[in-house]
Short mmCIF file of N, CA, C and O in Angstrom, two decimals:
data_model
loop_
_atom_site.label_atom_id
_atom_site.label_comp_id
_atom_site.label_asym_id
_atom_site.label_seq_id
_atom_site.Cartn_x
_atom_site.Cartn_y
_atom_site.Cartn_z
N MET A 10 -11.04 -25.86 -34.62
CA MET A 10 -10.99 -26.40 -33.36
C MET A 10 -12.41 -28.07 -32.73
O MET A 10 -12.05 -28.94 -32.32
N ALA A 11 -12.74 -28.14 -34.19
CA ALA A 11 -13.94 -29.28 -34.69
C ALA A 11 -13.69 -30.47 -35.10
O ALA A 11 -14.44 -31.23 -34.50
N GLY A 12 -12.11 -30.29 -35.76
CA GLY A 12 -11.96 -30.92 -36.08
C GLY A 12 -11.13 -32.51 -35.27
O GLY A 12 -10.96 -33.26 -34.51
N ILE A 13 -10.55 -30.72 -34.32
CA ILE A 13 -9.75 -32.07 -32.74
C ILE A 13 -11.06 -32.28 -32.22
O ILE A 13 -10.43 -33.48 -31.72
N VAL A 14 -11.97 -32.07 -31.69
CA VAL A 14 -13.50 -32.26 -31.16
C VAL A 14 -13.83 -33.94 -31.61
O VAL A 14 -14.27 -35.09 -31.32
N ASN A 15 -13.55 -33.82 -33.06
CA ASN A 15 -14.84 -34.66 -33.99
C ASN A 15 -13.95 -36.11 -33.87
O ASN A 15 -13.86 -37.65 -34.08
N TYR A 16 -12.54 -35.57 -33.73
CA TYR A 16 -11.49 -36.48 -33.34
C TYR A 16 -11.39 -37.44 -32.43
O TYR A 16 -11.01 -38.65 -32.25
N VAL A 17 -11.70 -36.97 -31.40
CA VAL A 17 -11.47 -37.63 -30.13
C VAL A 17 -12.39 -38.26 -30.20
O VAL A 17 -13.15 -39.68 -29.38
N LYS A 18 -13.81 -37.46 -30.98
CA LYS A 18 -15.28 -38.45 -30.49
C LYS A 18 -14.59 -39.83 -31.23
O LYS A 18 -15.31 -40.87 -31.48
N GLU A 19 -14.23 -39.67 -32.27
CA GLU A 19 -13.82 -40.76 -33.41
C GLU A 19 -13.23 -41.63 -32.63
O GLU A 19 -13.40 -42.82 -32.20
N SER A 20 -11.93 -41.38 -32.60
CA SER A 20 -11.24 -42.70 -30.72
C SER A 20 -11.77 -42.88 -29.52
O SER A 20 -12.17 -43.96 -29.90
N PHE A 21 -13.30 -41.99 -29.27
CA PHE A 21 -13.84 -42.94 -28.29
C PHE A 21 -14.50 -44.47 -29.05
O PHE A 21 -14.39 -45.06 -28.22
N GLY A 22 -15.23 -44.15 -30.51
CA GLY A 22 -16.04 -45.00 -30.94
C GLY A 22 -14.86 -45.97 -31.35
O GLY A 22 -15.55 -47.43 -31.44
N GLU A 23 -14.29 -45.73 -32.15
CA GLU A 23 -13.14 -46.81 -31.97
C GLU A 23 -12.78 -48.25 -31.01
O GLU A 23 -11.89 -48.52 -31.11
N LEU A 24 -12.76 -46.83 -29.58
CA LEU A 24 -11.70 -47.21 -28.31
C LEU A 24 -13.22 -48.49 -27.84
O LEU A 24 -13.27 -49.89 -27.67
N LYS A 25 -14.17 -47.66 -28.20
CA LYS A 25 -15.53 -48.69 -27.70
C LYS A 25 -16.25 -50.26 -28.45
O LYS A 25 -16.49 -50.87 -28.16
N ASN A 26 -15.90 -49.50 -30.31
CA ASN A 26 -16.00 -50.55 -30.84
C ASN A 26 -16.27 -51.34 -31.54
O ASN A 26 -15.58 -52.95 -32.33
N ASN A 27 -14.69 -51.22 -31.61
CA ASN A 27 -13.67 -52.57 -32.90
C ASN A 27 -11.67 -53.07 -31.95
O ASN A 27 -11.89 -53.51 -32.13
N VAL A 28 -11.94 -52.25 -30.98
CA VAL A 28 -10.78 -53.06 -29.46
C VAL A 28 -11.40 -54.30 -29.16
O VAL A 28 -12.73 -54.20 -28.23
N SER A 29 -9.94 -55.24 -29.20
CA SER A 29 -10.94 -56.19 -27.93
C SER A 29 -10.10 -56.05 -27.25
O SER A 29 -8.93 -56.26 -27.05
N TRP A 30 -10.11 -55.53 -25.95
CA TRP A 30 -10.49 -56.08 -24.54
C TRP A 30 -10.40 -57.08 -24.00
O TRP A 30 -10.48 -58.01 -23.36
N PRO A 31 -9.06 -57.14 -23.31
CA PRO A 31 -8.70 -58.86 -22.51
C PRO A 31 -9.43 -59.13 -21.57
O PRO A 31 -10.12 -57.90 -20.82
N SER A 32 -9.83 -59.28 -20.42
CA SER A 32 -9.99 -60.26 -19.51
C SER A 32 -9.83 -59.57 -18.23
O SER A 32 -8.38 -59.62 -18.51
N TRP A 33 -10.47 -59.92 -16.95
CA TRP A 33 -9.13 -59.17 -16.09
C TRP A 33 -8.05 -59.87 -15.38
O TRP A 33 -7.25 -59.45 -15.67
N THR A 34 -8.61 -61.33 -15.84
CA THR A 34 -6.86 -61.89 -15.13
C THR A 34 -6.55 -61.62 -16.12
O THR A 34 -5.02 -61.35 -15.71
N GLU A 35 -6.75 -61.70 -17.29
CA GLU A 35 -5.40 -61.52 -18.38
C GLU A 35 -4.68 -60.39 -17.78
O GLU A 35 -3.13 -60.24 -18.44
N ALA A 36 -4.85 -59.64 -17.86
CA ALA A 36 -4.86 -57.87 -18.59
C ALA A 36 -3.61 -57.99 -16.73
O ALA A 36 -2.41 -57.70 -17.11
N GLN A 37 -3.95 -58.45 -15.88
CA GLN A 37 -3.37 -58.87 -14.34
C GLN A 37 -2.46 -59.90 -14.36
O GLN A 37 -0.63 -59.07 -14.52
N SER A 38 -2.44 -60.92 -15.72
CA SER A 38 -1.05 -61.86 -15.02
C SER A 38 0.03 -60.65 -16.44
O SER A 38 0.87 -61.10 -16.71
N LEU A 39 -0.85 -60.33 -17.08
CA LEU A 39 -0.23 -59.46 -18.56
C LEU A 39 1.12 -58.72 -17.15
O LEU A 39 1.99 -58.00 -18.04
N THR A 40 0.00 -57.37 -17.26
CA THR A 40 0.76 -56.07 -16.38
C THR A 40 2.14 -57.07 -15.09
O THR A 40 2.92 -56.38 -14.69
N VAL A 41 1.58 -57.97 -14.61
CA VAL A 41 2.41 -59.15 -13.37
C VAL A 41 3.73 -59.41 -14.41
O VAL A 41 4.95 -59.28 -14.63
N LEU A 42 3.93 -60.18 -16.37
CA LEU A 42 4.76 -60.28 -16.42
C LEU A 42 5.42 -59.09 -16.98
O LEU A 42 7.35 -59.55 -17.56
N VAL A 43 5.09 -57.98 -17.75
CA VAL A 43 5.52 -56.61 -17.92
C VAL A 43 6.68 -56.39 -16.75
O VAL A 43 7.53 -56.15 -16.51
N ALA A 44 6.14 -56.40 -15.43
CA ALA A 44 6.71 -55.86 -14.64
C ALA A 44 7.70 -56.83 -13.75
O ALA A 44 9.02 -56.23 -13.82
N VAL A 45 7.73 -58.06 -13.89
CA VAL A 45 8.58 -58.91 -14.22
C VAL A 45 9.70 -58.92 -15.15
O VAL A 45 11.72 -58.61 -14.39
N PHE A 46 9.58 -59.02 -16.23
CA PHE A 46 10.83 -58.80 -16.85
C PHE A 46 11.89 -56.47 -17.08
O PHE A 46 12.33 -56.74 -17.44
N SER A 47 10.57 -56.05 -16.96
CA SER A 47 10.91 -55.08 -16.87
C SER A 47 12.55 -54.34 -15.71
O SER A 47 13.27 -54.15 -15.62
N ILE A 48 11.91 -55.04 -14.04
CA ILE A 48 12.60 -55.11 -13.28
C ILE A 48 13.66 -56.37 -14.36
O ILE A 48 14.97 -55.62 -13.82
N LEU A 49 13.80 -57.11 -14.92
CA LEU A 49 14.71 -58.24 -15.18
C LEU A 49 15.78 -57.09 -16.03
O LEU A 49 17.06 -57.69 -16.50
N PHE A 50 15.02 -56.79 -16.39
CA PHE A 50 15.72 -56.08 -18.08
C PHE A 50 16.94 -54.56 -17.26
O PHE A 50 17.96 -54.42 -17.72
N SER A 51 16.10 -54.46 -15.69
CA SER A 51 16.53 -53.42 -15.74
C SER A 51 17.72 -53.32 -14.73
O SER A 51 19.22 -53.27 -14.52
N LEU A 52 17.99 -54.84 -14.26
CA LEU A 52 19.10 -55.35 -13.59
C LEU A 52 19.44 -55.82 -14.34
O LEU A 52 21.53 -55.76 -13.78
N ALA A 53 19.51 -56.69 -15.67
CA ALA A 53 20.76 -56.36 -16.87
C ALA A 53 21.23 -55.24 -16.85
O ALA A 53 22.68 -55.16 -17.20
N ILE A 54 21.12 -53.96 -17.22
CA ILE A 54 21.42 -52.54 -17.88
C ILE A 54 22.37 -52.24 -16.26
O ILE A 54 23.17 -52.15 -16.87
N TRP A 55 21.97 -52.35 -15.33
CA TRP A 55 22.48 -52.39 -13.98
C TRP A 55 23.77 -53.16 -14.33
O TRP A 55 25.06 -52.27 -14.13
N GLY A 56 24.16 -54.22 -13.83
CA GLY A 56 24.93 -55.48 -14.40
C GLY A 56 25.62 -54.76 -15.26
O GLY A 56 27.16 -54.42 -15.21
N VAL A 57 25.46 -54.68 -16.86
CA VAL A 57 26.15 -53.94 -17.55
C VAL A 57 26.78 -52.44 -17.56
O VAL A 57 28.08 -52.97 -17.93
N ASP A 58 25.94 -51.68 -16.92
CA ASP A 58 26.63 -50.35 -17.06
C ASP A 58 28.00 -50.52 -15.53
O ASP A 58 29.16 -49.49 -15.81
N THR A 59 27.70 -51.15 -14.55
CA THR A 59 28.30 -51.60 -14.16
C THR A 59 29.99 -52.45 -13.85
O THR A 59 30.59 -51.93 -14.07
N VAL A 60 29.43 -52.76 -15.02
CA VAL A 60 30.73 -53.84 -15.55
C VAL A 60 31.19 -52.89 -16.37
O VAL A 60 32.65 -52.07 -16.10
N PHE A 61 30.93 -51.71 -17.59
CA PHE A 61 31.62 -51.11 -17.58
C PHE A 61 32.00 -49.74 -16.86
O PHE A 61 33.35 -49.82 -17.29
N SER A 62 31.25 -49.54 -16.17
CA SER A 62 32.40 -48.21 -14.78
C SER A 62 33.66 -48.85 -14.49
O SER A 62 34.44 -48.05 -14.64
N LYS A 63 33.56 -50.28 -14.11
CA LYS A 63 34.91 -50.68 -13.71
C LYS A 63 35.91 -51.46 -14.54
O LYS A 63 37.11 -50.58 -14.24
N VAL A 64 35.29 -51.83 -16.08
CA VAL A 64 36.41 -51.76 -16.84
C VAL A 64 36.84 -49.94 -17.15
O VAL A 64 39.02 -50.16 -16.82
N VAL A 65 36.23 -49.37 -17.04
CA VAL A 65 36.76 -47.76 -17.10
C VAL A 65 37.28 -47.42 -16.16
O VAL A 65 38.60 -46.56 -16.51
N SER A 66 37.35 -47.12 -15.22
CA SER A 66 37.91 -46.79 -13.63
C SER A 66 39.06 -47.61 -13.97
O SER A 66 40.50 -46.72 -13.41
N TYR A 67 39.32 -48.28 -14.49
CA TYR A 67 40.65 -49.69 -14.32
C TYR A 67 41.37 -49.12 -15.93
O TYR A 67 42.83 -48.77 -15.35
N TYR A 68 40.63 -48.67 -16.62
CA TYR A 68 41.97 -48.22 -17.08
C TYR A 68 42.61 -47.09 -17.11
O TYR A 68 43.58 -46.71 -17.49
N PHE A 69 41.45 -46.29 -16.08
CA PHE A 69 41.90 -44.66 -16.33
C PHE A 69 43.12 -44.91 -15.52
O PHE A 69 44.68 -43.77 -15.29
N GLU A 70 42.98 -45.79 -14.72
CA GLU A 70 43.83 -45.80 -13.57
C GLU A 70 45.58 -46.47 -14.20
O GLU A 70 46.53 -46.19 -13.76
N LEU A 71 45.33 -46.50 -15.30
CA LEU A 71 46.36 -48.13 -16.06
C LEU A 71 47.06 -46.97 -16.31
O LEU A 71 48.50 -46.30 -16.33
N ILE A 72 46.22 -45.55 -16.96
CA ILE A 72 47.35 -45.05 -17.82
C ILE A 72 47.52 -43.63 -17.41
O ILE A 72 48.41 -43.18 -18.08
N ASN A 73 47.22 -43.59 -15.90
CA ASN A 73 47.68 -42.93 -15.01
C ASN A 73 49.10 -43.20 -14.36
O ASN A 73 50.31 -43.32 -13.97
#
């Protein structure tokens, strides 16, 4: 148990002393960028899924 506590303490020390955090405005702009690309990527996947669904449906109509 002492090993876990020591690990958590060292992790917090690492975060406070060695990590360079972005400014608030930079964090906001990066968050918006990630949200926009996530939406675009999900729309692209939805489009490909819809096309594949139509192709598979058409194929099964042909073989029936």
